[in-house]
């Protein structure tokens, strides 16, 4: 059975709309260069902001800006008392170091929850902002009443924004977590062992029916496009059909991720008042 994210996204949207009337919330999305692959995500953020009455400004810096110049821009945003959130949109040009730039953002304005300070808090299990996509995965599971405690979770993908923080968050939810990656020896065996299988690979239809069984819950984080612009997840539709539950693509985790950014913005903005 396919599970969806729209209703969950709409609930968060209603909460943010209410909050935006009570506390000042505003964010800047910093883009360096014109990489088209991030445009639909940025548009989604702008739309969510419009619909909730939150101020979200997109700042486009030129492709050839030096790292020092981008950091200067980030510092001036850090110093702007009227601004409660900042995010750096990736991908960025190759001459820039994403980690240095993210860590130049004031951690009190880090809407993505990926500043080293906030990642440290995540590992220490302290309250605070958390990376948006892993948050969306956990929220999706809970909203569909899928119990986490004691479950075997297998995450395919160990990126710093999705797989790795999700492993920490699922461990905090009392799952027993296995994290797989491109050097994992027997991925099929690992996947078949999962009660909850999360695919965060970035390869269209990578998870095939022989990797899941009838009791598996699949969360498909992947977003891939064919040449005609049609969206596909990392999980083959036949694998999703075989599983107990599988999140839809499109219409699943991606629906919630943008909302989680605003949830983080609200946490940071509330801290300020
Ligand atoms: P990423 O940084 O490219 O990481 C991909 C991970 O997949 C890596 O850890 C890599 O392993 C692993 N991998 C690649 N090939 C593999 C293979 N053959 N076998 C096993 N593991 C393999 O990607 P990401 O940023 O985490 O994103 C993953 C996907 O999620 C993408 O499709 C992205 O567009 C999508 N995404 C969706 C949302 C959403 O809201 N739905 C948000 C963010 C990202 P190594 O570490 O060994 O290289």
mmCIF file of N, CA and C in Angstrom, residues 138-188:
data_model
loop_
_atom_site.group_PDB
_atom_site.id
_atom_site.type_symbol
_atom_site.label_atom_id
_atom_site.label_comp_id
_atom_site.label_asym_id
_atom_site.label_seq_id
_atom_site.Cartn_x
_atom_site.Cartn_y
_atom_site.Cartn_z
ATOM 1 N N UNK A 138 10.900 10.446 9.601
ATOM 2 C CA UNK A 138 10.391 10.018 10.924
ATOM 3 C C UNK A 138 8.926 10.445 11.080
ATOM 4 N N UNK A 139 8.647 11.683 10.640
ATOM 5 C CA UNK A 139 7.270 12.168 10.803
ATOM 6 C C UNK A 139 6.306 11.321 9.968
ATOM 7 N N UNK A 140 6.744 10.940 8.775
ATOM 8 C CA UNK A 140 5.879 10.142 7.906
ATOM 9 C C UNK A 140 5.563 8.790 8.549
ATOM 10 N N UNK A 141 6.593 8.155 9.108
ATOM 11 C CA UNK A 141 6.382 6.856 9.754
ATOM 12 C C UNK A 141 5.416 6.992 10.924
ATOM 13 N N UNK A 142 5.657 8.015 11.754
ATOM 14 C CA UNK A 142 4.801 8.176 12.938
ATOM 15 C C UNK A 142 3.365 8.520 12.547
ATOM 16 N N UNK A 143 3.216 9.378 11.539
ATOM 17 C CA UNK A 143 1.868 9.797 11.133
ATOM 18 C C UNK A 143 1.064 8.618 10.595
ATOM 19 N N UNK A 144 1.765 7.619 10.076
ATOM 20 C CA UNK A 144 1.062 6.438 9.569
ATOM 21 C C UNK A 144 1.054 5.296 10.592
ATOM 22 N N UNK A 145 1.326 5.694 11.854
ATOM 23 C CA UNK A 145 1.258 4.730 12.972
ATOM 24 C C UNK A 145 2.160 3.524 12.778
ATOM 25 N N UNK A 146 3.303 3.739 12.182
ATOM 26 C CA UNK A 146 4.264 2.650 12.014
ATOM 27 C C UNK A 146 5.217 2.696 13.212
ATOM 28 N N UNK A 147 5.125 1.695 14.054
ATOM 29 C CA UNK A 147 5.930 1.693 15.285
ATOM 30 C C UNK A 147 7.413 1.599 14.933
ATOM 31 N N UNK A 148 8.231 2.290 15.699
ATOM 32 C CA UNK A 148 9.676 2.305 15.429
ATOM 33 C C UNK A 148 10.455 1.482 16.452
ATOM 34 N N UNK A 149 9.984 1.523 17.689
ATOM 35 C CA UNK A 149 10.747 0.891 18.768
ATOM 36 C C UNK A 149 10.998 -0.604 18.487
ATOM 37 N N UNK A 150 12.259 -0.989 18.597
ATOM 38 C CA UNK A 150 12.620 -2.403 18.443
ATOM 39 C C UNK A 150 12.695 -2.884 16.992
ATOM 40 N N UNK A 151 12.368 -1.990 16.046
ATOM 41 C CA UNK A 151 12.359 -2.414 14.636
ATOM 42 C C UNK A 151 13.765 -2.385 14.029
ATOM 43 N N UNK A 152 13.976 -3.262 13.064
ATOM 44 C CA UNK A 152 15.246 -3.254 12.328
ATOM 45 C C UNK A 152 15.102 -2.289 11.160
ATOM 46 N N UNK A 153 15.870 -1.209 11.213
ATOM 47 C CA UNK A 153 15.827 -0.225 10.125
ATOM 48 C C UNK A 153 17.091 -0.357 9.290
ATOM 49 N N UNK A 154 16.926 -0.453 8.006
ATOM 50 C CA UNK A 154 18.080 -0.489 7.099
ATOM 51 C C UNK A 154 17.992 0.750 6.208
ATOM 52 N N UNK A 155 19.048 1.562 6.276
ATOM 53 C CA UNK A 155 19.072 2.792 5.484
ATOM 54 C C UNK A 155 20.113 2.611 4.383
ATOM 55 N N UNK A 156 19.697 2.756 3.141
ATOM 56 C CA UNK A 156 20.684 2.696 2.043
ATOM 57 C C UNK A 156 21.032 4.140 1.680
ATOM 58 N N UNK A 157 22.275 4.525 1.945
ATOM 59 C CA UNK A 157 22.731 5.908 1.745
ATOM 60 C C UNK A 157 23.244 6.474 3.047
ATOM 61 N N UNK A 158 24.412 7.131 2.995
ATOM 62 C CA UNK A 158 25.014 7.653 4.227
ATOM 63 C C UNK A 158 25.430 9.121 4.073
ATOM 64 N N UNK A 159 24.645 9.881 3.263
ATOM 65 C CA UNK A 159 25.019 11.288 3.070
ATOM 66 C C UNK A 159 24.863 12.051 4.380
ATOM 67 N N UNK A 160 25.539 13.210 4.431
ATOM 68 C CA UNK A 160 25.514 14.015 5.660
ATOM 69 C C UNK A 160 24.156 14.687 5.873
ATOM 70 N N UNK A 161 23.357 14.801 4.806
ATOM 71 C CA UNK A 161 22.060 15.481 4.958
ATOM 72 C C UNK A 161 20.894 14.507 5.099
ATOM 73 N N UNK A 162 21.071 13.266 4.621
ATOM 74 C CA UNK A 162 19.943 12.319 4.696
ATOM 75 C C UNK A 162 20.331 11.072 5.515
ATOM 76 N N UNK A 163 21.106 10.166 4.918
ATOM 77 C CA UNK A 163 21.330 8.857 5.532
ATOM 78 C C UNK A 163 21.944 8.919 6.921
ATOM 79 N N UNK A 164 23.039 9.678 7.069
ATOM 80 C CA UNK A 164 23.742 9.666 8.369
ATOM 81 C C UNK A 164 22.904 10.270 9.501
ATOM 82 N N UNK A 165 22.327 11.483 9.321
ATOM 83 C CA UNK A 165 21.498 11.984 10.429
ATOM 84 C C UNK A 165 20.257 11.130 10.682
ATOM 85 N N UNK A 166 19.723 10.521 9.610
ATOM 86 C CA UNK A 166 18.544 9.657 9.809
ATOM 87 C C UNK A 166 18.909 8.451 10.675
ATOM 88 N N UNK A 167 20.120 7.912 10.477
ATOM 89 C CA UNK A 167 20.562 6.770 11.293
ATOM 90 C C UNK A 167 20.576 7.171 12.775
ATOM 91 N N UNK A 168 21.054 8.387 13.054
ATOM 92 C CA UNK A 168 21.079 8.868 14.446
ATOM 93 C C UNK A 168 19.647 9.017 14.972
ATOM 94 N N UNK A 169 18.794 9.584 14.135
ATOM 95 C CA UNK A 169 17.428 9.845 14.599
ATOM 96 C C UNK A 169 16.630 8.546 14.790
ATOM 97 N N UNK A 170 16.851 7.568 13.914
ATOM 98 C CA UNK A 170 16.119 6.301 14.073
ATOM 99 C C UNK A 170 16.652 5.528 15.280
ATOM 100 N N UNK A 171 17.948 5.668 15.554
ATOM 101 C CA UNK A 171 18.506 5.035 16.767
ATOM 102 C C UNK A 171 17.872 5.671 18.005
ATOM 103 N N UNK A 172 17.714 6.990 17.961
ATOM 104 C CA UNK A 172 17.081 7.684 19.098
ATOM 105 C C UNK A 172 15.626 7.247 19.274
ATOM 106 N N UNK A 173 15.018 6.758 18.189
ATOM 107 C CA UNK A 173 13.630 6.250 18.267
ATOM 108 C C UNK A 173 13.613 4.766 18.637
ATOM 109 N N UNK A 174 14.777 4.255 19.043
ATOM 110 C CA UNK A 174 14.913 2.856 19.485
ATOM 111 C C UNK A 174 14.799 1.815 18.380
ATOM 112 N N UNK A 175 15.089 2.229 17.157
ATOM 113 C CA UNK A 175 15.275 1.234 16.087
ATOM 114 C C UNK A 175 16.685 0.662 16.208
ATOM 115 N N UNK A 176 16.892 -0.514 15.655
ATOM 116 C CA UNK A 176 18.248 -1.056 15.493
ATOM 117 C C UNK A 176 18.626 -0.795 14.044
ATOM 118 N N UNK A 177 19.634 0.054 13.868
ATOM 119 C CA UNK A 177 19.868 0.615 12.533
ATOM 120 C C UNK A 177 21.091 0.001 11.848
ATOM 121 N N UNK A 178 20.906 -0.360 10.590
ATOM 122 C CA UNK A 178 22.039 -0.747 9.725
ATOM 123 C C UNK A 178 22.117 0.296 8.617
ATOM 124 N N UNK A 179 23.299 0.835 8.409
ATOM 125 C CA UNK A 179 23.455 1.821 7.340
ATOM 126 C C UNK A 179 24.293 1.208 6.209
ATOM 127 N N UNK A 180 23.743 1.252 4.999
ATOM 128 C CA UNK A 180 24.401 0.644 3.838
ATOM 129 C C UNK A 180 24.853 1.732 2.865
ATOM 130 N N UNK A 181 25.826 1.392 2.035
ATOM 131 C CA UNK A 181 26.403 2.368 1.103
ATOM 132 C C UNK A 181 27.019 1.627 -0.067
ATOM 133 N N UNK A 182 27.770 2.322 -0.878
ATOM 134 C CA UNK A 182 28.261 1.703 -2.120
ATOM 135 C C UNK A 182 29.287 0.601 -1.865
ATOM 136 N N UNK A 183 29.834 0.532 -0.654
ATOM 137 C CA UNK A 183 30.830 -0.520 -0.366
ATOM 138 C C UNK A 183 30.216 -1.678 0.430
ATOM 139 N N UNK A 184 28.920 -1.627 0.665
ATOM 140 C CA UNK A 184 28.255 -2.721 1.390
ATOM 141 C C UNK A 184 28.342 -4.004 0.558
ATOM 142 N N UNK A 185 28.703 -5.108 1.216
ATOM 143 C CA UNK A 185 28.994 -6.342 0.454
ATOM 144 C C UNK A 185 27.750 -7.029 -0.084
ATOM 145 N N UNK A 186 26.771 -7.289 0.791
ATOM 146 C CA UNK A 186 25.600 -8.015 0.317
ATOM 147 C C UNK A 186 24.350 -7.206 0.653
ATOM 148 N N UNK A 187 24.081 -6.249 -0.230
ATOM 149 C CA UNK A 187 22.986 -5.302 0.017
ATOM 150 C C UNK A 187 21.622 -6.010 0.070
ATOM 151 N N UNK A 188 21.453 -6.978 -0.801
ATOM 152 C CA UNK A 188 20.159 -7.680 -0.838
ATOM 153 C C UNK A 188 19.887 -8.351 0.511
#
